[in-house]
Structures are given as C-alpha cells and as structure tokens.
XYZ file of C-alpha atoms in Angstrom:
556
model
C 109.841 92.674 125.746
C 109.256 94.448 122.184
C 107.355 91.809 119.801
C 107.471 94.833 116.781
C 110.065 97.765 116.594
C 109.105 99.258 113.111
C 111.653 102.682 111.992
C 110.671 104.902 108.921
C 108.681 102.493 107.106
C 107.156 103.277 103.739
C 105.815 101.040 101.461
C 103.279 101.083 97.894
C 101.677 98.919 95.751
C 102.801 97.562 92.452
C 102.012 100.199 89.558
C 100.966 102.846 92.192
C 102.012 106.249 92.445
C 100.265 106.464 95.949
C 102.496 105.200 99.448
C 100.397 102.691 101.409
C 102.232 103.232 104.276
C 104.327 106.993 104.850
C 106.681 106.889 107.692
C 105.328 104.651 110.180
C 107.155 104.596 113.376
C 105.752 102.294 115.818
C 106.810 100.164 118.715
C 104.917 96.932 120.294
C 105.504 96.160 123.657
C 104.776 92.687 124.804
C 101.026 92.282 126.465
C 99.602 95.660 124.860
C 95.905 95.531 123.692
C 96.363 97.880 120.926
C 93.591 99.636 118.729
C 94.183 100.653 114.771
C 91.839 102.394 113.174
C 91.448 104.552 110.072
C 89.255 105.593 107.093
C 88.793 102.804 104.473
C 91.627 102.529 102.831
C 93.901 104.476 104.716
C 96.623 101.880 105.137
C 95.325 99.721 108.055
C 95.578 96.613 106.530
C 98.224 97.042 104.852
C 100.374 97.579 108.169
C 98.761 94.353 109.592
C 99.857 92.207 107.146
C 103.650 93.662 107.303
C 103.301 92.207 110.720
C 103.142 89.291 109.785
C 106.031 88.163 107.037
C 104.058 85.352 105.297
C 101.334 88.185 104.423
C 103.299 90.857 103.811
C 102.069 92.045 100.367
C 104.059 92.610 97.210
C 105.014 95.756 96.718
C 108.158 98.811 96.920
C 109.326 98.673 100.587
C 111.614 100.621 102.487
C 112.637 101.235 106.353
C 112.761 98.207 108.787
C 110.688 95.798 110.964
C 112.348 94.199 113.768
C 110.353 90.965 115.039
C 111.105 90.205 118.992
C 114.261 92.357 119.652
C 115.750 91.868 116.645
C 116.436 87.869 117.034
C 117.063 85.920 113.939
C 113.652 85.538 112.527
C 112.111 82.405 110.588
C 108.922 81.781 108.826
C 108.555 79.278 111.785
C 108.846 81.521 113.987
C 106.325 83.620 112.290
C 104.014 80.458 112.442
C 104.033 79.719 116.072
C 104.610 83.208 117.975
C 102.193 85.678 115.228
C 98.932 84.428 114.989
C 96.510 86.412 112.122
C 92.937 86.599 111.897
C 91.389 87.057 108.644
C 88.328 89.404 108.257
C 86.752 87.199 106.358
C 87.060 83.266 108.441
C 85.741 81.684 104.964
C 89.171 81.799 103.736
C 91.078 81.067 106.966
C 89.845 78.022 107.620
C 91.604 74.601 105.800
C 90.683 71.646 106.816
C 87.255 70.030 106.500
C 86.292 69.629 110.547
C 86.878 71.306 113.836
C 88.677 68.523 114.976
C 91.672 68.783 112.007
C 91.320 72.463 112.076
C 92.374 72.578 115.329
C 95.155 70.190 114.957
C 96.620 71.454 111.418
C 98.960 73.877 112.983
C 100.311 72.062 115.342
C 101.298 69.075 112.984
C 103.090 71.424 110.900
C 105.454 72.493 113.761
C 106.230 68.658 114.021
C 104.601 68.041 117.727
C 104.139 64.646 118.844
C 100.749 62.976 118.895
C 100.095 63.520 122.804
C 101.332 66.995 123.135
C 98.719 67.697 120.136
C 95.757 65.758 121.961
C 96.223 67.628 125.514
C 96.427 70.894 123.348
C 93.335 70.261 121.549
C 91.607 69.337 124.603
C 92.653 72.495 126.463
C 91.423 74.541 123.706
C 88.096 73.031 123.411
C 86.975 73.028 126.679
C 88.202 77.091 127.356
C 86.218 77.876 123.853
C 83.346 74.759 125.166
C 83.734 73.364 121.631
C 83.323 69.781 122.458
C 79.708 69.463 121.129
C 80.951 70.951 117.422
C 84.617 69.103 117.497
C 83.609 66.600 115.298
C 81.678 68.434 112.665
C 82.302 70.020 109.433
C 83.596 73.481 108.656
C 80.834 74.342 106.118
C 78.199 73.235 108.784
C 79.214 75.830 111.285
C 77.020 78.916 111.796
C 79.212 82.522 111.041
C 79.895 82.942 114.879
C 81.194 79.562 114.648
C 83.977 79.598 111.936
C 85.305 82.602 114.097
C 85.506 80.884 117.159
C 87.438 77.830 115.601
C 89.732 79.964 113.758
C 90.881 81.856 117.060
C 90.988 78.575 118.453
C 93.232 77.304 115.972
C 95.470 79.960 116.323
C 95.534 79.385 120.409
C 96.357 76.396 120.420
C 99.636 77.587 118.636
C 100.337 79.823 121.655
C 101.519 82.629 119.973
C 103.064 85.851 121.243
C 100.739 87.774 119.479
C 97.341 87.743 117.595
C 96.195 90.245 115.072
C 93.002 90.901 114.392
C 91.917 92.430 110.639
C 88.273 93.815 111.498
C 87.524 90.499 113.124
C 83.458 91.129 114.268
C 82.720 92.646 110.763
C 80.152 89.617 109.887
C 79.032 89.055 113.423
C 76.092 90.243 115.615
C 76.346 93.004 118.070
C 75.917 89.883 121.192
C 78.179 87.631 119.446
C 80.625 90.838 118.486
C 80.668 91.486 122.189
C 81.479 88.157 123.259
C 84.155 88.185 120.921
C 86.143 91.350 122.018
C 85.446 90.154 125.776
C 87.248 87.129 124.696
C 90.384 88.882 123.294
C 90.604 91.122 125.748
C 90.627 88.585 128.548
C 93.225 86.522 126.461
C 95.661 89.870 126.493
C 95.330 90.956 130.183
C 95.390 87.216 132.018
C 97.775 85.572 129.276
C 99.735 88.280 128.537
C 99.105 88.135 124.528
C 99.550 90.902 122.828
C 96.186 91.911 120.751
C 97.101 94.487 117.751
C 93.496 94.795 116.137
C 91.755 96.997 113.513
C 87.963 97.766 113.535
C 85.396 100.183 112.075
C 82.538 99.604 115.168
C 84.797 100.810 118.267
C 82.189 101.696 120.677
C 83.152 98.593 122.867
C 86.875 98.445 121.423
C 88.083 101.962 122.515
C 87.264 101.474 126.386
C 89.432 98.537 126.414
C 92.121 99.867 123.969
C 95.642 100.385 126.152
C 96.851 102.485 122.872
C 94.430 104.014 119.996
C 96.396 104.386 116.805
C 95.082 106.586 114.130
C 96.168 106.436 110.644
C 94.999 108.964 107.959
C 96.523 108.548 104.205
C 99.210 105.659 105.223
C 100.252 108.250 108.309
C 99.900 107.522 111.939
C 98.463 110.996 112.877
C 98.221 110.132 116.955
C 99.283 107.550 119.274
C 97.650 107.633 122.187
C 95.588 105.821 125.182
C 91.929 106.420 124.745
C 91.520 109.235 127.738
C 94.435 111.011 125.893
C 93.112 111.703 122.045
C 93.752 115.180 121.560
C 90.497 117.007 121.946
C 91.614 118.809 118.597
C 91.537 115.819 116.756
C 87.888 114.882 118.197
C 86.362 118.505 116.967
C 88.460 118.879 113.884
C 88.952 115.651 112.416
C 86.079 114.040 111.007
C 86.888 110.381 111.165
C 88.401 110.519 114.713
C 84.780 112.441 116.159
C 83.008 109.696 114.498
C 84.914 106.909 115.670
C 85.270 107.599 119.384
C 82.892 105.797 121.405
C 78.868 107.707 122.117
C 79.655 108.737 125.441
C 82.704 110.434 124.315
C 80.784 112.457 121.627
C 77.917 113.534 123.567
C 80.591 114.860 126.396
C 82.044 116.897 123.665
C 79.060 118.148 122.114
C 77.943 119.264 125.288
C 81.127 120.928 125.855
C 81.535 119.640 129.644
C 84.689 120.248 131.370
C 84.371 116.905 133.123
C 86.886 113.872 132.657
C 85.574 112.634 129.019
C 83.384 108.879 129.686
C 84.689 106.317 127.667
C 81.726 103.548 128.097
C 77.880 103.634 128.543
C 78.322 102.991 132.725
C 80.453 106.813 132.992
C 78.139 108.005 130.206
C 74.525 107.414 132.466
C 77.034 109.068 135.519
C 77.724 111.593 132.844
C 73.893 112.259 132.458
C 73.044 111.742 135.940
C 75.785 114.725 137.481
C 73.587 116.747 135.006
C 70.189 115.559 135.638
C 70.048 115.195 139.744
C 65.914 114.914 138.991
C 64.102 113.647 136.015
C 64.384 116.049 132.761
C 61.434 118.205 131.913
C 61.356 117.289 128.596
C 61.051 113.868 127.235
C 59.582 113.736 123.832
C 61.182 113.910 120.878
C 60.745 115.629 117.357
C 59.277 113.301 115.233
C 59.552 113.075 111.562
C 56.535 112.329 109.566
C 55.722 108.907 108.637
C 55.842 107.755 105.026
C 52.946 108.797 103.245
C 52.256 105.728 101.812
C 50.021 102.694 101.823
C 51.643 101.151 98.604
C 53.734 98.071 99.752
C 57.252 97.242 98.011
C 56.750 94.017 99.329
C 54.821 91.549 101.345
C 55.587 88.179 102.345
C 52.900 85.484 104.000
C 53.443 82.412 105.408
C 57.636 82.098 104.460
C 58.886 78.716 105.292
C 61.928 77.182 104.552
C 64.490 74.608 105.090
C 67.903 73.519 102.807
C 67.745 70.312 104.234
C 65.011 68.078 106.043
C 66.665 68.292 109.012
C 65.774 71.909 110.422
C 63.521 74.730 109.299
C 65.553 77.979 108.622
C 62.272 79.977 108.174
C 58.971 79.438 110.102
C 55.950 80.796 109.130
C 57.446 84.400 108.353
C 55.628 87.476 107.670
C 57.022 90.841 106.960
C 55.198 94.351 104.701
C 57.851 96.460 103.365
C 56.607 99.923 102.591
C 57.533 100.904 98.904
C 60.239 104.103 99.015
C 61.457 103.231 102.424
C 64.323 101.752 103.866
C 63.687 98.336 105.591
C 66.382 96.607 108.074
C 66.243 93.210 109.023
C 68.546 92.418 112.063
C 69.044 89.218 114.161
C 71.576 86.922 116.061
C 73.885 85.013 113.608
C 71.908 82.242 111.709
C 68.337 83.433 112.539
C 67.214 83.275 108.695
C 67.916 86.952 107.808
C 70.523 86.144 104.837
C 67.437 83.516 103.940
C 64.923 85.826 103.754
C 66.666 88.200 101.808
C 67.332 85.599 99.249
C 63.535 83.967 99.302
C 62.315 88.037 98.483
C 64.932 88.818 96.098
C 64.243 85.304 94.097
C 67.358 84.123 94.565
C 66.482 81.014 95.951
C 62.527 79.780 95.031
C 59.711 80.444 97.279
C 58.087 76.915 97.663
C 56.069 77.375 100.633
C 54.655 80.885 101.119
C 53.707 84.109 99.380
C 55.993 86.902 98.017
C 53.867 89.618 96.413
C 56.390 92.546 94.719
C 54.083 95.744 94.060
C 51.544 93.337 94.273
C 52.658 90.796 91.479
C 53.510 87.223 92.787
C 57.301 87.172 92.043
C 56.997 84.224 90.689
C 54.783 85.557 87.096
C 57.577 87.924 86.958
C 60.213 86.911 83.800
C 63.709 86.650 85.040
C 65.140 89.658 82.714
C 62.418 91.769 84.139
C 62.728 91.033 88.131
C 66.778 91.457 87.463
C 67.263 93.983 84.929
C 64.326 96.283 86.029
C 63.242 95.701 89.606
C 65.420 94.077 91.615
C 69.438 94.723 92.594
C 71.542 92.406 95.134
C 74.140 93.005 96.875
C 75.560 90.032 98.771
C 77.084 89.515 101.710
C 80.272 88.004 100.086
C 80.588 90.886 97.601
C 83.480 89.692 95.890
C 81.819 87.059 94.696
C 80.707 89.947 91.850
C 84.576 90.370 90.516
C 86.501 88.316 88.304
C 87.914 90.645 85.641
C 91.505 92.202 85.976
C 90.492 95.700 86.798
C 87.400 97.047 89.065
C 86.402 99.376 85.689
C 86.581 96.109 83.274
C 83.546 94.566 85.943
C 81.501 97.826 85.988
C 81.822 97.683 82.208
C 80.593 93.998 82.030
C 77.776 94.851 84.310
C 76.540 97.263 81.690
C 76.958 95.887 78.609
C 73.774 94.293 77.810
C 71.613 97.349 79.362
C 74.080 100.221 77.853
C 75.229 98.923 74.716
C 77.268 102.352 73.981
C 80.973 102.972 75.156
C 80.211 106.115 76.088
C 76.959 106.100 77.917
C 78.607 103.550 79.856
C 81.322 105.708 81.001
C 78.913 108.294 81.660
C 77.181 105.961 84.237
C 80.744 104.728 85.868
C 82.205 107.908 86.481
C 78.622 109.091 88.142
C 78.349 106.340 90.354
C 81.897 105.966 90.649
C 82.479 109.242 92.104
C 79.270 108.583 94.667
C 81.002 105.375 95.893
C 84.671 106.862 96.213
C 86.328 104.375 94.095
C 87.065 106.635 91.128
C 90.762 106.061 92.437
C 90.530 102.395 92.587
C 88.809 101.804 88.797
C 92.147 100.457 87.578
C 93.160 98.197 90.711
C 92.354 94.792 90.808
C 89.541 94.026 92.938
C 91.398 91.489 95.305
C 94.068 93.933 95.766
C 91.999 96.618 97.663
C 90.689 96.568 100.895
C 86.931 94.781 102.186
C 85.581 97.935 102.836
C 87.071 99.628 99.528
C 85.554 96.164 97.555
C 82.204 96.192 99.559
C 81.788 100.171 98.108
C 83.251 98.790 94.705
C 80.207 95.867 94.560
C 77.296 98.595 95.796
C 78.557 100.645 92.742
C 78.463 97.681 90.366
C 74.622 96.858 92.114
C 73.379 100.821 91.497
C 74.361 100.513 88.045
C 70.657 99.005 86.469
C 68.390 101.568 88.798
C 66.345 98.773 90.164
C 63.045 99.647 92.008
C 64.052 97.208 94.859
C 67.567 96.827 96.332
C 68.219 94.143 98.526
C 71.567 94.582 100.407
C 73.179 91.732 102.559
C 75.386 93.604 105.450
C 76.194 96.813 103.321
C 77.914 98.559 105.724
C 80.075 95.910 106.319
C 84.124 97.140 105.932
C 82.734 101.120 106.339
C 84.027 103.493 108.120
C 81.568 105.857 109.606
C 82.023 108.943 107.333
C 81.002 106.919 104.588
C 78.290 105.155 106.440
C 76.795 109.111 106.031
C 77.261 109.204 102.824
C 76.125 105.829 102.389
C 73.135 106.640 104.314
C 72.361 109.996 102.145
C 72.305 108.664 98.938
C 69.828 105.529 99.956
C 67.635 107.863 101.052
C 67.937 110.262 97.576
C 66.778 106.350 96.471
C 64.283 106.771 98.788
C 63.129 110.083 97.537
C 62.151 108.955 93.999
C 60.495 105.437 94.910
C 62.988 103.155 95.521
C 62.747 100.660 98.326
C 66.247 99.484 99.910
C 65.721 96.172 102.139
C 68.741 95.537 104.160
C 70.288 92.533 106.731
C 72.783 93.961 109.012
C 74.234 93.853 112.313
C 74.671 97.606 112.580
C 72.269 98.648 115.085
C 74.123 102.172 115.310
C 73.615 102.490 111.319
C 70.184 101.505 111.839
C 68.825 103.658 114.068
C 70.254 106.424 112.577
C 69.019 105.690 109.394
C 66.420 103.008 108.826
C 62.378 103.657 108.849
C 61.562 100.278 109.965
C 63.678 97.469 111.370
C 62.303 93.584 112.238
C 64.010 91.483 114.488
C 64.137 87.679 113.099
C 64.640 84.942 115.753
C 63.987 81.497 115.034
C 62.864 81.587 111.670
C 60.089 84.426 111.842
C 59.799 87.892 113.018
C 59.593 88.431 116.764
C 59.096 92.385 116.201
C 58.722 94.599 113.499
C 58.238 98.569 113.849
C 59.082 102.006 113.259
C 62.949 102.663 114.565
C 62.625 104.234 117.970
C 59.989 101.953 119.027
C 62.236 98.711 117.582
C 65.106 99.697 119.719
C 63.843 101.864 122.477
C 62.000 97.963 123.232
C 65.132 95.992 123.181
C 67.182 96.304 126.371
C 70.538 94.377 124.936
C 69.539 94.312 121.094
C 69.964 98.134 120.895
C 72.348 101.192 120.618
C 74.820 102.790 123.177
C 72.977 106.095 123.196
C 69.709 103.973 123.927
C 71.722 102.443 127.036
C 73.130 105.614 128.483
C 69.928 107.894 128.086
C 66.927 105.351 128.812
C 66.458 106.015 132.104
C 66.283 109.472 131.331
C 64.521 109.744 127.806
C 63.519 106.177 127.165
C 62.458 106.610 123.513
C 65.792 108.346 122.518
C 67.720 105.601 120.382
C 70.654 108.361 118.578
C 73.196 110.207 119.867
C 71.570 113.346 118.062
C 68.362 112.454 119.583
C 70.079 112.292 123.307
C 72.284 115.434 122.301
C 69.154 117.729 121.251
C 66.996 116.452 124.477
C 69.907 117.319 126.930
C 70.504 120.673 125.419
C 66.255 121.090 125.849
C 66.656 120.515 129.162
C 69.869 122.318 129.934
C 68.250 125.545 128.756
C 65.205 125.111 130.744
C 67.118 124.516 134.014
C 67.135 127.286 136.474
C-alpha cells in the first residue's frame, strides 16, 4: 500500500522569492523506515509538515499529494492514521499529566470509555510508564516528555509516524534507545517511520531509503549501501553525514563492500590489521599554556525544591581561552550548572570564582554586558520582534547606540552565522537549526569574555558544526572561554579541550578529550568504538584515519 504519492511538488513561503520545496517527486510505501536528511534549511521540514495536512504551512503551493491511494481524505483521517513528532516535545504535549496525555487523542476520535482504558494500558506497559502515569507533564525529565509524546501518538495507531529531528535534546544512551524503539515499531508493526535527523551515525544503518535534499531538491534516493560514491567524495554535506565507518572506508580508498555500522567497521580494520599495528600513538597538540582559570567552582550544591538535590557537592576549573564541554545523561544537573556559573540562577551554597572575582561582587551590567553571554537551550526564548534583524537591533541598542555601527556589527556576525538571508524572516518561521544559528548570532553580539552555551549544536548540520567549531576557537585565540552542555560527543571530541562527565549531581570525570572518551566504553564516539582495540586512545575519525594510513605505509 502507498501511504504518500507526491508528483511535481513545489512550494515557498509567503513574501519569498526562494522555493522551499523544487520538484519533489516521492513515493511512500507502507512499512518503509525512511531517512531525510539535508543541510539546515534545505527544505526538510518543510516537506514533513506537507505530510501531514493540519501542519502544512502557509504558503504558494503547486503539484499534488495523494494520502493512502488517493482515498477521500479528512482531517480525521489525518488525526488517527499520521502521527507527528515535534522536535521540540515542549510544545507537543497538552494536557497537564501522563495519564490525560495519553488519553486526549483518543477522546477526540469519540472512543468509548473501555476501549480508551485497555489502550492506555497497552501503551503503558510496552513504554513501562506505569510508575510516571499519574504525574505531571512539567515534572518529567527531557527523555520523558519524548517518550509520552510517542506514546500518545501510539496509542492512536497510526499508519505512519514522522519524526522532525526527534533525539535533538536527548543524550547519546537515551538517543539510542529512542531510534531502537522506532525502528522496532516499523519492522514488527509494520509502521511506516519517515524521519529527519542531523546525528545519523545510528540512523543510516537502519535507514531502508536515505533521501537527500539540497536547496528544496531531492538530489538522491537511495538505500544506504547504494549512495553514489560521487556524492560521498564530492558533496560536502552527504561525506559528512554518512555514518564513521563509511568515511574512513572511503578515505582509505578500499575496494571492499563500504561498512555501514561500528561491528563491519572493527571487521573493516581487522581484514587490514591481521596483527596489532606498529604504531599506536598519536600526534598530540600542545596543551594550553595557561594556568589562569576562567572559572572555578567549589562545593556547588543545589536543589529547586526540598525534595531532591540537583547538584551535589560539584567541583569543576575551567581554563580561561579554552573550550570546556560538560556532557551527561538527561537530568544529571548539566543545564543547572551552567545556569549556577553563568548567574542565572544564585549560588547559595558553594563558590563560583570568575577570573578570580566571586561572581557574586560582580554588578549585574558588568557580568552581562562585559563578561558573560548565554545561549540557552530553548533559544527562541531570545525572539519576540517581527523580523530576526529588528532582535539583533534590540540586542544592541543600549551597547551601540549608533544606526550604523550597529549594522556594521549585524552584517559581520550575520554573515559568520549564515543567516544574512534570513534577517528579514520572522524568527518562528525558520527552521530550529536556522533559529539556534540566529540566537548564537544575537549572543556574539556584546564580545563577552565568557560564553556559556546550552546544547549549541543542537538543529546543525555538520558543515556548520565546522564552521561553528572554527570560529569558537578564533574566540579561543584572543582569550575567550566558551563553556558548553551538549550531547554531541562526535562535536566534542573533535573539538573540545576538556570535557566533564556530570552524573548525579557532581562530576564523575573531568579531563583532557582523548583521555575523557578513550575512558568511556558506551559514553563515547563511533570512531572510539571501531578503532579501540587497535589504537585505544584514538577518539576522531581523523585521528583513526592518520594512524591507519601510519601503519599501512609501514606494512611490508
């Protein structure tokens, strides 16, 4: 059965002179598990929401979607049999408890009382919800809200479930659970999964079709084995996207079938190693040559209510110029942390020195309009003005009190970000990872000596992770300190200095990169996975990629 036929679709936003969407062709057979993935802004969620007619987004359309073989259609229909998860859960859910949540959708299809009861129980004991069922939304952890929000969308038993970057605010362990999940739900229920995603090392392998899309274009349709190798070497976005194993097998220019996952990438290193490499050890960059500290906290604790302590006893030194991660399971007291240092919420209990000043003798136009920038985790939170430019321009009023100079600055930093193209959209009509680069240019704007980002990369694709990447460390280069929570262990290998792990309200490790993850067997990247046995301190693909090249050379 065909849930989507879609012929020469094309569609753009109000006042825009740019096409979304150019041409799309695409067919959905029932039961597919089916990969979308693009730069930022490309056109990915845009397409989504077509899919589902109560989203579809205002705008000039043209071409057709047919819905389930062309059948006579209904927003009812769209209810029960297209279920639609929102990247962001905080504004999916609508009901105060798990309990409601789950039963919302159901009482608006009209089912009796009974039918709604054995559904709910059916749900909750496949997702093991029954010790949550009765409490409030806003009490859940992050992992949480996600989990009830699929579950309220099972217990609809739809046809199909789409997925709009749906691990973006979760840990790489809960992440994985996640996908598991949806996969599981598509090959033993027969749903059909249509999901888009910028971390696809674990999606890809378990993709039945990979769709690319490039300026609102679907440049190849594929199943993972089958991207064209000339999209891999020539296409930026596409090399960066494909999963480790794939890259290293290309870099290495084997003529061996490509490995998709970590398990054929160690059989990919082990065909080449039969005994253990010669060389090991890697080229190590020096160490910041500095004693100064950005930060240091003693003794953090914390708790919002009397109930539980968020923060135990934490300690952490932050190095001033480097660039700091602080990574963790979902509600381990990063976010918390982050605020406590950045003064956002008062330290009661504990230290915080900044450059060796208690923040607290600091005066509040001084610690936020010279030293410290925030970016939060819910970045719109920084918009409320019509246009993306009218927000940078409110940002800089106070500081810049000249129309010009303030232009100056926009245009500079708007250019770094990308969003010179998006200055006169409004900010809710852009995409997360177009907003999240929207709020880190309204953050840069003041210089601060600190900048305290809450999951940055969040909504990036990987070329602009780079990018991303390059200009924190120019930040780096003339003093500035950049403390960051994310779940990105990939990001963070590559680019960090230092990374702590938080668990259970204090630090259970803290250290340079390679020894942070080449210590973690779970909590760590895929290159890590498929080369430890082989050179155990290698945590990067380019670190695995110039130690198998070493060795190649040497071999007889």
């Amino acid at each position: 059965m065909v849930n989507f036929k879609i012929n020469n679709l094309y569609f753009s936003y109000p006042d825009s002179n740019k096409q979304a969407l150019k041409n799309i062709n695409l067919t959905v057979n029932q039961g597919e598990f089916i990969v979308i993935c693009g730069k930022s802004g490309s056109g990915k969620s845009t397409l989504l929401r077509m899919l589902k007619p109560e989203l579809t987004p205002h705008g000039t359309k043209a071409g057709e979607i047919n819905f389930f073989e062309g059948e006579n259609f209904s927003l009812r229909d769209s209810t029960k049999k297209i279920g639609f998860l929102l990247q962001n859960t905080e504004y999916q859910a609508v009901t105060h408890s798990v309990r409601s949540e789950l039963a919302f959708g159901l009482e608006n299809l009209g089912l009796d009382s009974k039918t709604i009861r054995l559904r709910i129980a059916e749900i909750s004991a496949y997702f093991s919800l029954e010790n949550i069922i009765d409490k409030k939304i806003s009490e859940l952890s992050g992992g949480q809200k996600q989990t009830v929000c699929l579950a309220s969308i099972l217990v609809m038993h739809p046809d199909v479930i789409i997925f709009d970057e749906p691990t973006s605010q979760l840990d790489p362990m809960s992440a994985e659970t996640l996908l598991n999940t949806v996969h599981k739900l598509c090959k033993e229920n027969g749903i059909t999964v249509i999901i888009t995603e910028h971390r696809l090392e674990s999606l890809i392998p378990i993709a039945d079709r990979v769709i690319v899309i490039d300026e609102g274009e679907i440049i190849s349709d594929t199943s993972p084995r089958e991207i064209p190798s000339e999209l891999q070497k020539n296409d930026d976005f596409v090399s960066s996207a494909v999963p480790t194993s794939m890259r290293l097998h290309a870099d290495l220019d084997l003529t061996s079938p490509s490995p998709l996952n970590v398990a054929e990438g160690r059989q990919m290193l082990s065909s080449l190693f039969a005994e253990k490499p010669k060389y090991t050890e890697l080229t190590v960059n020096a160490d910041k040559n500095t004693n100064e500290l950005a930060i240091e906290a003693k003794d953090l604790w914390f708790a919002y209510d009397k109930s539980r302590y968020i923060l135990k006893g934490l300690q952490l030194k932050i190095k001033k110029g480097s660039f700091f991660a602080l990574l963790g399971a979902n509600g381990a007291g990063k976010t918390t942390a982050l605020s406590l240092m950045s003064g956002l919420i008062p330290c009661k209990q504990g230290k915080i020195n900044l450059f060796s000043k208690n923040i607290h003798k600091y005066k509040s136009d001084e610690l936020y309009g010279k030293i410290i920038g925030v970016l939060p985790q819910k970045c719109e939170s920084l918009f409320g003005s019509n246009t993306v430019r009218e927000d940078l321009e409110k940002s800089l009023y106070k500081s810049i009190p000249e129309k010009k100079e303030r232009q100056k600055q926009i245009e500079k930093l708007s250019s770094f970000c990308e969003i010179t193209n998006l200055l006169d959209r409004h900010p809710y009509d852009i995409s997360g990872g177009e907003m999240q680069r929207a709020a880190l240019c309204m953050v840069l704007m003041k210089n601060p000596q600190i900048l305290f980002l809450d999951e940055p990369t969040k909504g990036m694709d990987n070329l602009f992770k780079k990018q991303f990447a390059r200009k924190i460390k120019e930040l780096n280069e003339i003093g500035i300190t950049v403390i960051m929570v994310s779940h990105d262990t990939e990001f963070c290998a590559e680019y960090c200095d230092e990374c702590a792990m938080i668990f259970d309200g204090m630090c259970a490790l803290q250290a340079e990169k390679n020894k942070f993850f080449s210590q973690n067997f779970f909590y760590t990247t895929a290159a890590n996975k498929i080369a430890r046995d082989f050179f155990p301190l290698a945590v990067t693909e380019r670190q695995v990629l110039e130690l198998c090249r070493k060795n190649l050379i040497s071999l007889p």
